[in-house]
Amino acid sequence: MIVPMKKVSLVVLNKEKRESLEQLKKLGVVHLEQLEGKGEKLASFKEASSNAMVAESILGEIKLPKKMTAAVKLSNSEIAEKCKETLSLSEQKKKLLEEISNDSQELDRFAQWGQVTPSDFEYLKGKNVSLKMYEIPEDKYSLIDENSKTLCVNRFRKTVRFLLVDAKEERPEGFPPEAYEVPFPACSTKEISERISNNQDKIREIDEKIKSLAVFAPQIKTFRKALVSDIEFETIYSGMEGDTEGKSTDLAWITGFVPVDSMNLLLEEAKKNDWAVAYSDPSEEDEVPTKLKNNKLVSLIYPLTDFLGTVPGYHEYDISGWFLLFFTVFFGMIFGDGGYGLLVTVVTILMILKSVFKKEKVSPLFQLVLLLGISTVVWGGLTCTWFGLTPDKLPEWLTALSFAPISNACTEEWLPFWSTDVSKGTLTTAQNLQIFCFTLGFLQLSVAHLKGMARYIKSPKFLGEFGALLQIWGMYYVVLNMVVSSSIFGFGEIIYGVPVGKVSIGLVGFGFALSFIFSNYDGSVLASILESCKNIISVLLGVVNVFSDIVSYIRLWAVGLAGSAISATVNEMAGPLVGHAVLFLALVVLLVFGHGLNMVLNLLSVIVHGVRLNTLEFSNHLGMSWSGFKYAPFSETDK
């Protein structure tokens, strides 16, 4: 469930602001509203944190012996200096690398000219011998006027390099436009080469200095983590309101949210420290954090929702239990193979036992994976799917465990439970699996609107949710008719005296009418109808969406079928290698790689499809947008 919150405001003496925040932090129950901090101290903390983050990144790239640690324990100020030193060395190295890059480009420009010394050209110019360097395509060199005196330096890769003698400031008239004047370097190419060499030596020295600082990386990491708490505290301290209309007061105040089950702790602390406290229920406009509280079983879904970053809004539903239930089923169906599930289960049990033997707390993630592994084993057993092997290659007792209507080991077809007329058609294993998928969709989407009906039980909007529920019930049969079998699930079909086809159409129509009239109810039925009329296209498309949402659950069967096909293909490829001792290693590699890759693809499919059905189709019918954020109280606990 979502724990109810109270919005609280604390008023303290301005002179006791820091001490009060320290006490509030130790209490650790108030989720404070976001504040804009200010001041030099906060700026210095942020600068130190930024420096530490960059330094940690730089030093983290250096590999040192595992047991190598710093000889001395540094103070915070000394660590901050080490961070600055690391950044300074890194900047020096960056500048030297830029200089080397620029100088290297300059050397490349004169690579075919040999050694070039600008002072030599200046000397000759003083002797009335003016020279300029030119490059021109080889086929254009003959176009140079005979009156222009040139000295060919070399010909390389269809380019002629030459010196123009008695060159003036202006370009000679009639000179070919393809002739490119090569600017002189700022210094001789020899000096450039020496500068590159010197800079490379400096970089090696800097690398050694940075390497010597790498032993302080763990301390820098600890320092950076501590700064997170310092920044949070200083942000709150400097951002606490303590003035009215620009005038300073003797009081300071702060606002936040506290779970109702922790209010007594706050009130006791306030009484002890002489704080003034005001509290009330949050309004619709308040951005209230979400705190979830469930039993140990339901809480198994938290590692997944934390990974996805999905948090229900404070005024939304907590669907953790339903999410876990349906996701467990979806995982088993998509992963599909009992052999894969057995591997996952065994490995997870070993990891759990390892934690138990080490007397460590068993990770909730392991518990979730164990549940999902068991789910896959159960589904693989029911469908007789084990490592992609055909039923004839499995032991009889294993095939006997399967459930015939959905088992790969069963080749017979089935009459629907209400019929004895074979002429109307029978159901294959594939059709039975499709029906099972659509039934899951029918159940999950029904749960969504039943929860909506429970929420609006005292409002006419209840009828809007009831109408949406009726549409799902009616559309379920329409889906069976259009996707599974139009002969078995015909609209003229009568089951136990009930014309189910006509009833299903009636449910869709009646449900649409109720939804049209009451789904936008907000105090006035007429206003609700007008709102539906304004959005008539989206309202009409809503009926189509109900159909598509139920049909979308067929992905559970389709994706599982694809995984089974891949594993069967891997086995078929490995077949010719069986029985050849020489090829045993190749057989093992192929099976491990093929089935391993298939397991990875199945896992990705679970994330894409299994999660989607909960966070999109199911959540849309609940009206959830997952707009919440986690309850994170101001406390000494690392977040």
GROMACS .gro file of N, CA and C in nm, residues 331-471:
model
  423
  331PHE      N    1   0.675  -1.388  -1.709
  331PHE     CA    2   0.816  -1.431  -1.719
  331PHE      C    3   0.822  -1.579  -1.754
  332GLY      N    4   0.744  -1.661  -1.683
  332GLY     CA    5   0.746  -1.804  -1.710
  332GLY      C    6   0.705  -1.836  -1.853
  333MET      N    7   0.605  -1.763  -1.904
  333MET     CA    8   0.557  -1.790  -2.040
  333MET      C    9   0.656  -1.744  -2.146
  334ILE      N   10   0.720  -1.627  -2.126
  334ILE     CA   11   0.813  -1.576  -2.225
  334ILE      C   12   0.945  -1.651  -2.222
  335PHE      N   13   0.998  -1.675  -2.102
  335PHE     CA   14   1.121  -1.755  -2.091
  335PHE      C   15   1.094  -1.895  -2.140
  336GLY      N   16   0.976  -1.945  -2.101
  336GLY     CA   17   0.915  -2.060  -2.165
  336GLY      C   18   0.971  -2.197  -2.142
  337ASP      N   19   1.102  -2.210  -2.130
  337ASP     CA   20   1.167  -2.341  -2.129
  337ASP      C   21   1.195  -2.385  -1.986
  338GLY      N   22   1.140  -2.502  -1.949
  338GLY     CA   23   1.160  -2.553  -1.814
  338GLY      C   24   1.306  -2.581  -1.783
  339GLY      N   25   1.383  -2.621  -1.885
  339GLY     CA   26   1.527  -2.644  -1.865
  339GLY      C   27   1.599  -2.516  -1.830
  340TYR      N   28   1.566  -2.408  -1.902
  340TYR     CA   29   1.626  -2.278  -1.870
  340TYR      C   30   1.588  -2.236  -1.728
  341GLY      N   31   1.459  -2.257  -1.695
  341GLY     CA   32   1.413  -2.220  -1.561
  341GLY      C   33   1.484  -2.299  -1.453
  342LEU      N   34   1.513  -2.427  -1.483
  342LEU     CA   35   1.584  -2.511  -1.386
  342LEU      C   36   1.725  -2.459  -1.363
  343LEU      N   37   1.793  -2.418  -1.472
  343LEU     CA   38   1.927  -2.360  -1.458
  343LEU      C   39   1.924  -2.234  -1.372
  344VAL      N   40   1.828  -2.146  -1.402
  344VAL     CA   41   1.816  -2.021  -1.326
  344VAL      C   42   1.789  -2.052  -1.178
  345THR      N   43   1.701  -2.147  -1.153
  345THR     CA   44   1.664  -2.182  -1.015
  345THR      C   45   1.784  -2.238  -0.938
  346VAL      N   46   1.857  -2.331  -0.999
  346VAL     CA   47   1.971  -2.394  -0.932
  346VAL      C   48   2.080  -2.291  -0.901
  347VAL      N   49   2.114  -2.208  -1.001
  347VAL     CA   50   2.218  -2.106  -0.980
  347VAL      C   51   2.177  -2.008  -0.870
  348THR      N   52   2.050  -1.970  -0.869
  348THR     CA   53   2.002  -1.875  -0.768
  348THR      C   54   2.006  -1.937  -0.629
  349ILE      N   55   1.968  -2.064  -0.619
  349ILE     CA   56   1.973  -2.132  -0.488
  349ILE      C   57   2.117  -2.136  -0.437
  350LEU      N   58   2.211  -2.162  -0.526
  350LEU     CA   59   2.353  -2.165  -0.486
  350LEU      C   60   2.397  -2.027  -0.435
  351MET      N   61   2.355  -1.921  -0.502
  351MET     CA   62   2.389  -1.785  -0.460
  351MET      C   63   2.327  -1.753  -0.324
  352ILE      N   64   2.204  -1.799  -0.302
  352ILE     CA   65   2.137  -1.776  -0.173
  352ILE      C   66   2.209  -1.852  -0.062
  353LEU      N   67   2.246  -1.979  -0.090
  353LEU     CA   68   2.317  -2.059   0.010
  353LEU      C   69   2.452  -1.996   0.044
  354LYS      N   70   2.517  -1.939  -0.057
  354LYS     CA   71   2.645  -1.872  -0.033
  354LYS      C   72   2.628  -1.756   0.064
  355SER      N   73   2.521  -1.679   0.045
  355SER     CA   74   2.493  -1.567   0.136
  355SER      C   75   2.461  -1.617   0.276
  356VAL      N   76   2.385  -1.727   0.284
  356VAL     CA   77   2.348  -1.783   0.414
  356VAL      C   78   2.471  -1.831   0.489
  357PHE      N   79   2.561  -1.902   0.420
  357PHE     CA   80   2.682  -1.954   0.484
  357PHE      C   81   2.773  -1.840   0.532
  358LYS      N   82   2.773  -1.730   0.457
  358LYS     CA   83   2.853  -1.614   0.497
  358LYS      C   84   2.782  -1.526   0.600
  359LYS      N   85   2.661  -1.570   0.638
  359LYS     CA   86   2.577  -1.497   0.734
  359LYS      C   87   2.549  -1.354   0.686
  360GLU      N   88   2.529  -1.344   0.554
  360GLU     CA   89   2.492  -1.216   0.494
  360GLU      C   90   2.342  -1.216   0.465
  361LYS      N   91   2.286  -1.097   0.454
  361LYS     CA   92   2.144  -1.084   0.422
  361LYS      C   93   2.122  -1.127   0.277
  362VAL      N   94   2.024  -1.212   0.257
  362VAL     CA   95   1.994  -1.259   0.121
  362VAL      C   96   1.931  -1.143   0.042
  363SER      N   97   1.989  -1.116  -0.073
  363SER     CA   98   1.942  -1.006  -0.157
  363SER      C   99   1.799  -1.032  -0.205
  364PRO      N  100   1.711  -0.930  -0.198
  364PRO     CA  101   1.575  -0.947  -0.252
  364PRO      C  102   1.577  -0.983  -0.401
  365LEU      N  103   1.682  -0.941  -0.471
  365LEU     CA  104   1.694  -0.973  -0.613
  365LEU      C  105   1.704  -1.124  -0.633
  366PHE      N  106   1.783  -1.192  -0.549
  366PHE     CA  107   1.796  -1.337  -0.559
  366PHE      C  108   1.661  -1.404  -0.533
  367GLN      N  109   1.588  -1.353  -0.437
  367GLN     CA  110   1.458  -1.411  -0.404
  367GLN      C  111   1.360  -1.394  -0.521
  368LEU      N  112   1.364  -1.276  -0.585
  368LEU     CA  113   1.278  -1.253  -0.702
  368LEU      C  114   1.317  -1.347  -0.816
  369VAL      N  115   1.447  -1.359  -0.845
  369VAL     CA  116   1.493  -1.445  -0.953
  369VAL      C  117   1.456  -1.590  -0.926
  370LEU      N  118   1.464  -1.633  -0.799
  370LEU     CA  119   1.425  -1.770  -0.763
  370LEU      C  120   1.278  -1.793  -0.795
  371LEU      N  121   1.193  -1.696  -0.759
  371LEU     CA  122   1.050  -1.708  -0.788
  371LEU      C  123   1.026  -1.717  -0.938
  372LEU      N  124   1.097  -1.633  -1.016
  372LEU     CA  125   1.079  -1.634  -1.161
  372LEU      C  126   1.132  -1.763  -1.223
  373GLY      N  127   1.241  -1.815  -1.167
  373GLY     CA  128   1.294  -1.943  -1.215
  373GLY      C  129   1.196  -2.056  -1.193
  374ILE      N  130   1.133  -2.058  -1.074
  374ILE     CA  131   1.034  -2.162  -1.043
  374ILE      C  132   0.914  -2.150  -1.137
  375SER      N  133   0.874  -2.025  -1.164
  375SER     CA  134   0.762  -2.001  -1.256
  375SER      C  135   0.793  -2.058  -1.394
  376THR      N  136   0.917  -2.041  -1.439
  376THR     CA  137   0.956  -2.092  -1.571
  376THR      C  138   0.958  -2.244  -1.572
  377VAL      N  139   1.003  -2.306  -1.462
  377VAL     CA  140   1.003  -2.453  -1.453
  377VAL      C  141   0.861  -2.505  -1.460
  378VAL      N  142   0.770  -2.439  -1.389
  378VAL     CA  143   0.629  -2.483  -1.387
  378VAL      C  144   0.569  -2.472  -1.528
  379TRP      N  145   0.591  -2.358  -1.595
  379TRP     CA  146   0.535  -2.341  -1.728
  379TRP      C  147   0.599  -2.439  -1.827
  380GLY      N  148   0.730  -2.459  -1.816
  380GLY     CA  149   0.796  -2.556  -1.903
  380GLY      C  150   0.743  -2.697  -1.880
  381GLY      N  151   0.712  -2.728  -1.754
  381GLY     CA  152   0.655  -2.860  -1.724
  381GLY      C  153   0.516  -2.875  -1.781
  382LEU      N  154   0.433  -2.771  -1.771
  382LEU     CA  155   0.296  -2.778  -1.822
  382LEU      C  156   0.293  -2.790  -1.974
  383THR      N  157   0.388  -2.724  -2.042
  383THR     CA  158   0.390  -2.725  -2.189
  383THR      C  159   0.486  -2.828  -2.247
  384CYS      N  160   0.555  -2.901  -2.160
  384CYS     CA  161   0.653  -3.003  -2.201
  384CYS      C  162   0.761  -2.941  -2.291
  385THR      N  163   0.823  -2.835  -2.241
  385THR     CA  164   0.930  -2.766  -2.312
  385THR      C  165   1.056  -2.772  -2.228
  386TRP      N  166   1.154  -2.851  -2.272
  386TRP     CA  167   1.278  -2.869  -2.195
  386TRP      C  168   1.396  -2.861  -2.290
  387PHE      N  169   1.470  -2.750  -2.283
  387PHE     CA  170   1.590  -2.727  -2.365
  387PHE      C  171   1.561  -2.744  -2.515
  388GLY      N  172   1.440  -2.716  -2.556
  388GLY     CA  173   1.405  -2.722  -2.698
  388GLY      C  174   1.398  -2.863  -2.755
  389LEU      N  175   1.401  -2.965  -2.670
  389LEU     CA  176   1.397  -3.104  -2.718
  389LEU      C  177   1.255  -3.143  -2.757
  390THR      N  178   1.242  -3.226  -2.858
  390THR     CA  179   1.111  -3.275  -2.899
  390THR      C  180   1.062  -3.376  -2.794
  391PRO      N  181   0.929  -3.388  -2.775
  391PRO     CA  182   0.874  -3.477  -2.670
  391PRO      C  183   0.922  -3.621  -2.680
  392ASP      N  184   0.947  -3.671  -2.805
  392ASP     CA  185   0.989  -3.810  -2.819
  392ASP      C  186   1.128  -3.836  -2.763
  393LYS      N  187   1.205  -3.729  -2.738
  393LYS     CA  188   1.339  -3.745  -2.683
  393LYS      C  189   1.342  -3.723  -2.532
  394LEU      N  190   1.226  -3.702  -2.471
  394LEU     CA  191   1.216  -3.678  -2.327
  394LEU      C  192   1.165  -3.803  -2.257
  395PRO      N  193   1.199  -3.822  -2.130
  395PRO     CA  194   1.146  -3.937  -2.054
  395PRO      C  195   0.993  -3.930  -2.045
  396GLU      N  196   0.929  -4.045  -2.038
  396GLU     CA  197   0.783  -4.050  -2.033
  396GLU      C  198   0.728  -3.978  -1.910
  397TRP      N  199   0.799  -3.993  -1.797
  397TRP     CA  200   0.747  -3.930  -1.675
  397TRP      C  201   0.747  -3.777  -1.688
  398LEU      N  202   0.838  -3.723  -1.770
  398LEU     CA  203   0.844  -3.578  -1.786
  398LEU      C  204   0.730  -3.530  -1.874
  399THR      N  205   0.701  -3.606  -1.981
  399THR     CA  206   0.588  -3.569  -2.066
  399THR      C  207   0.455  -3.587  -1.992
  400ALA      N  208   0.452  -3.685  -1.900
  400ALA     CA  209   0.329  -3.711  -1.825
  400ALA      C  210   0.295  -3.596  -1.731
  401LEU      N  211   0.396  -3.515  -1.694
  401LEU     CA  212   0.372  -3.402  -1.604
  401LEU      C  213   0.300  -3.286  -1.675
  402SER      N  214   0.302  -3.287  -1.809
  402SER     CA  215   0.247  -3.173  -1.883
  402SER      C  216   0.095  -3.174  -1.880
  403PHE      N  217   0.038  -3.056  -1.910
  403PHE     CA  218  -0.107  -3.040  -1.914
  403PHE      C  219  -0.149  -3.050  -2.061
  404ALA      N  220  -0.222  -3.156  -2.094
  404ALA     CA  221  -0.246  -3.194  -2.234
  404ALA      C  222  -0.293  -3.081  -2.326
  405PRO      N  223  -0.392  -3.000  -2.288
  405PRO     CA  224  -0.442  -2.898  -2.383
  405PRO      C  225  -0.336  -2.798  -2.430
  406ILE      N  226  -0.231  -2.775  -2.351
  406ILE     CA  227  -0.128  -2.679  -2.392
  406ILE      C  228   0.009  -2.746  -2.405
  407SER      N  229   0.013  -2.878  -2.406
  407SER     CA  230   0.141  -2.950  -2.408
  407SER      C  231   0.189  -2.977  -2.550
  408ASN      N  232   0.319  -2.961  -2.570
  408ASN     CA  233   0.380  -2.995  -2.700
  408ASN      C  234   0.377  -3.145  -2.725
  409ALA      N  235   0.360  -3.222  -2.617
  409ALA     CA  236   0.361  -3.368  -2.630
  409ALA      C  237   0.226  -3.421  -2.678
  410CYS      N  238   0.125  -3.336  -2.680
  410CYS     CA  239  -0.009  -3.380  -2.717
  410CYS      C  240  -0.040  -3.339  -2.862
  411THR      N  241  -0.082  -3.432  -2.943
  411THR     CA  242  -0.113  -3.404  -3.084
  411THR      C  243  -0.263  -3.398  -3.111
  412GLU      N  244  -0.346  -3.442  -3.016
  412GLU     CA  245  -0.491  -3.441  -3.040
  412GLU      C  246  -0.548  -3.300  -3.030
  413GLU      N  247  -0.665  -3.281  -3.086
  413GLU     CA  248  -0.733  -3.153  -3.079
  413GLU      C  249  -0.850  -3.165  -2.982
  414TRP      N  250  -0.900  -3.048  -2.935
  414TRP     CA  251  -0.995  -3.048  -2.824
  414TRP      C  252  -1.123  -2.977  -2.862
  415LEU      N  253  -1.231  -3.036  -2.817
  415LEU     CA  254  -1.360  -2.969  -2.829
  415LEU      C  255  -1.374  -2.868  -2.716
  416PRO      N  256  -1.437  -2.751  -2.741
  416PRO     CA  257  -1.463  -2.660  -2.630
  416PRO      C  258  -1.555  -2.727  -2.528
  417PHE      N  259  -1.543  -2.688  -2.404
  417PHE     CA  260  -1.609  -2.763  -2.296
  417PHE      C  261  -1.761  -2.765  -2.309
  418TRP      N  262  -1.818  -2.667  -2.384
  418TRP     CA  263  -1.963  -2.662  -2.393
  418TRP      C  264  -2.018  -2.735  -2.517
  419SER      N  265  -1.929  -2.789  -2.600
  419SER     CA  266  -1.974  -2.842  -2.729
  419SER      C  267  -1.942  -2.990  -2.744
  420THR      N  268  -2.027  -3.058  -2.819
  420THR     CA  269  -2.001  -3.198  -2.856
  420THR      C  270  -2.006  -3.213  -3.008
  421ASP      N  271  -2.019  -3.099  -3.077
  421ASP     CA  272  -2.032  -3.099  -3.222
  421ASP      C  273  -1.895  -3.075  -3.287
  422VAL      N  274  -1.836  -3.182  -3.340
  422VAL     CA  275  -1.704  -3.174  -3.401
  422VAL      C  276  -1.707  -3.088  -3.527
  423SER      N  277  -1.822  -3.083  -3.592
  423SER     CA  278  -1.831  -3.009  -3.718
  423SER      C  279  -1.805  -2.859  -3.701
  424LYS      N  280  -1.828  -2.809  -3.582
  424LYS     CA  281  -1.804  -2.666  -3.556
  424LYS      C  282  -1.656  -2.635  -3.535
  425GLY      N  283  -1.574  -2.739  -3.526
  425GLY     CA  284  -1.431  -2.717  -3.512
  425GLY      C  285  -1.377  -2.760  -3.377
  426THR      N  286  -1.247  -2.786  -3.377
  426THR     CA  287  -1.178  -2.823  -3.253
  426THR      C  288  -1.064  -2.724  -3.229
  427LEU      N  289  -1.012  -2.729  -3.108
  427LEU     CA  290  -0.905  -2.637  -3.068
  427LEU      C  291  -0.771  -2.709  -3.065
  428THR      N  292  -0.672  -2.649  -3.129
  428THR     CA  293  -0.536  -2.704  -3.127
  428THR      C  294  -0.463  -2.653  -3.003
  429THR      N  295  -0.344  -2.708  -2.981
  429THR     CA  296  -0.261  -2.662  -2.869
  429THR      C  297  -0.231  -2.513  -2.882
  430ALA      N  298  -0.199  -2.469  -3.003
  430ALA     CA  299  -0.167  -2.328  -3.026
  430ALA      C  300  -0.287  -2.240  -2.993
  431GLN      N  301  -0.407  -2.282  -3.034
  431GLN     CA  302  -0.527  -2.203  -3.006
  431GLN      C  303  -0.556  -2.198  -2.856
  432ASN      N  304  -0.533  -2.311  -2.788
  432ASN     CA  305  -0.552  -2.311  -2.643
  432ASN      C  306  -0.458  -2.213  -2.573
  433LEU      N  307  -0.334  -2.207  -2.622
  433LEU     CA  308  -0.238  -2.111  -2.566
  433LEU      C  309  -0.281  -1.968  -2.594
  434GLN      N  310  -0.334  -1.943  -2.713
  434GLN     CA  311  -0.384  -1.810  -2.744
  434GLN      C  312  -0.499  -1.771  -2.651
  435ILE      N  313  -0.590  -1.865  -2.630
  435ILE     CA  314  -0.702  -1.839  -2.539
  435ILE      C  315  -0.651  -1.808  -2.400
  436PHE      N  316  -0.548  -1.881  -2.357
  436PHE     CA  317  -0.491  -1.857  -2.224
  436PHE      C  318  -0.434  -1.715  -2.215
  437CYS      N  319  -0.363  -1.670  -2.321
  437CYS     CA  320  -0.307  -1.534  -2.323
  437CYS      C  321  -0.417  -1.429  -2.315
  438PHE      N  322  -0.523  -1.448  -2.396
  438PHE     CA  323  -0.631  -1.350  -2.395
  438PHE      C  324  -0.705  -1.351  -2.261
  439THR      N  325  -0.712  -1.468  -2.198
  439THR     CA  326  -0.776  -1.476  -2.067
  439THR      C  327  -0.696  -1.401  -1.963
  440LEU      N  328  -0.563  -1.410  -1.971
  440LEU     CA  329  -0.479  -1.331  -1.881
  440LEU      C  330  -0.505  -1.182  -1.898
  441GLY      N  331  -0.514  -1.140  -2.026
  441GLY     CA  332  -0.543  -0.999  -2.052
  441GLY      C  333  -0.679  -0.960  -1.999
  442PHE      N  334  -0.778  -1.045  -2.022
  442PHE     CA  335  -0.913  -1.022  -1.972
  442PHE      C  336  -0.912  -1.004  -1.819
  443LEU      N  337  -0.840  -1.092  -1.750
  443LEU     CA  338  -0.836  -1.086  -1.603
  443LEU      C  339  -0.762  -0.961  -1.554
  444GLN      N  340  -0.644  -0.934  -1.613
  444GLN     CA  341  -0.564  -0.821  -1.564
  444GLN      C  342  -0.635  -0.688  -1.589
  445LEU      N  343  -0.692  -0.671  -1.708
  445LEU     CA  344  -0.761  -0.546  -1.737
  445LEU      C  345  -0.890  -0.533  -1.656
  446SER      N  346  -0.954  -0.646  -1.624
  446SER     CA  347  -1.072  -0.643  -1.537
  446SER      C  348  -1.034  -0.596  -1.398
  447VAL      N  349  -0.920  -0.645  -1.349
  447VAL     CA  350  -0.871  -0.601  -1.217
  447VAL      C  351  -0.854  -0.449  -1.215
  448ALA      N  352  -0.801  -0.394  -1.325
  448ALA     CA  353  -0.778  -0.250  -1.331
  448ALA      C  354  -0.907  -0.172  -1.309
  449HIS      N  355  -1.015  -0.214  -1.376
  449HIS     CA  356  -1.140  -0.139  -1.365
  449HIS      C  357  -1.218  -0.174  -1.238
  450LEU      N  358  -1.197  -0.293  -1.183
  450LEU     CA  359  -1.255  -0.323  -1.051
  450LEU      C  360  -1.193  -0.234  -0.944
  451LYS      N  361  -1.063  -0.208  -0.955
  451LYS     CA  362  -0.998  -0.115  -0.862
  451LYS      C  363  -1.053   0.026  -0.881
  452GLY      N  364  -1.078   0.063  -1.008
  452GLY     CA  365  -1.137   0.194  -1.034
  452GLY      C  366  -1.276   0.206  -0.975
  453MET      N  367  -1.355   0.099  -0.987
  453MET     CA  368  -1.490   0.100  -0.928
  453MET      C  369  -1.483   0.113  -0.777
  454ALA      N  370  -1.385   0.046  -0.716
  454ALA     CA  371  -1.369   0.056  -0.570
  454ALA      C  372  -1.330   0.199  -0.530
  455ARG      N  373  -1.248   0.265  -0.611
  455ARG     CA  374  -1.206   0.402  -0.578
  455ARG      C  375  -1.323   0.499  -0.587
  456TYR      N  376  -1.409   0.481  -0.687
  456TYR     CA  377  -1.518   0.577  -0.710
  456TYR      C  378  -1.653   0.523  -0.665
  457ILE      N  379  -1.652   0.436  -0.563
  457ILE     CA  380  -1.774   0.370  -0.518
  457ILE      C  381  -1.881   0.470  -0.476
  458LYS      N  382  -1.840   0.588  -0.429
  458LYS     CA  383  -1.938   0.688  -0.382
  458LYS      C  384  -1.963   0.798  -0.485
  459SER      N  385  -1.917   0.775  -0.606
  459SER     CA  386  -1.932   0.877  -0.711
  459SER      C  387  -1.995   0.814  -0.835
  460PRO      N  388  -2.074   0.892  -0.913
  460PRO     CA  389  -2.128   0.839  -1.039
  460PRO      C  390  -2.018   0.794  -1.136
  461LYS      N  391  -1.894   0.837  -1.111
  461LYS     CA  392  -1.785   0.793  -1.195
  461LYS      C  393  -1.767   0.641  -1.185
  462PHE      N  394  -1.824   0.584  -1.079
  462PHE     CA  395  -1.826   0.439  -1.061
  462PHE      C  396  -1.889   0.372  -1.184
  463LEU      N  397  -1.995   0.433  -1.237
  463LEU     CA  398  -2.063   0.375  -1.352
  463LEU      C  399  -1.976   0.382  -1.477
  464GLY      N  400  -1.891   0.486  -1.487
  464GLY     CA  401  -1.799   0.495  -1.599
  464GLY      C  402  -1.699   0.381  -1.597
  465GLU      N  403  -1.647   0.351  -1.478
  465GLU     CA  404  -1.554   0.238  -1.465
  465GLU      C  405  -1.625   0.105  -1.491
  466PHE      N  406  -1.751   0.096  -1.444
  466PHE     CA  407  -1.829  -0.026  -1.468
  466PHE      C  408  -1.852  -0.045  -1.617
  467GLY      N  409  -1.878   0.065  -1.689
  467GLY     CA  410  -1.895   0.058  -1.834
  467GLY      C  411  -1.769   0.009  -1.903
  468ALA      N  412  -1.651   0.057  -1.859
  468ALA     CA  413  -1.524   0.012  -1.917
  468ALA      C  414  -1.504  -0.137  -1.891
  469LEU      N  415  -1.547  -0.182  -1.771
  469LEU     CA  416  -1.535  -0.324  -1.737
  469LEU      C  417  -1.624  -0.409  -1.830
  470LEU      N  418  -1.745  -0.362  -1.856
  470LEU     CA  419  -1.835  -0.436  -1.944
  470LEU      C  420  -1.779  -0.444  -2.086
  471GLN      N  421  -1.715  -0.336  -2.130
  471GLN     CA  422  -1.653  -0.338  -2.264
  471GLN      C  423  -1.547  -0.447  -2.274
   0.00000   0.00000   0.00000
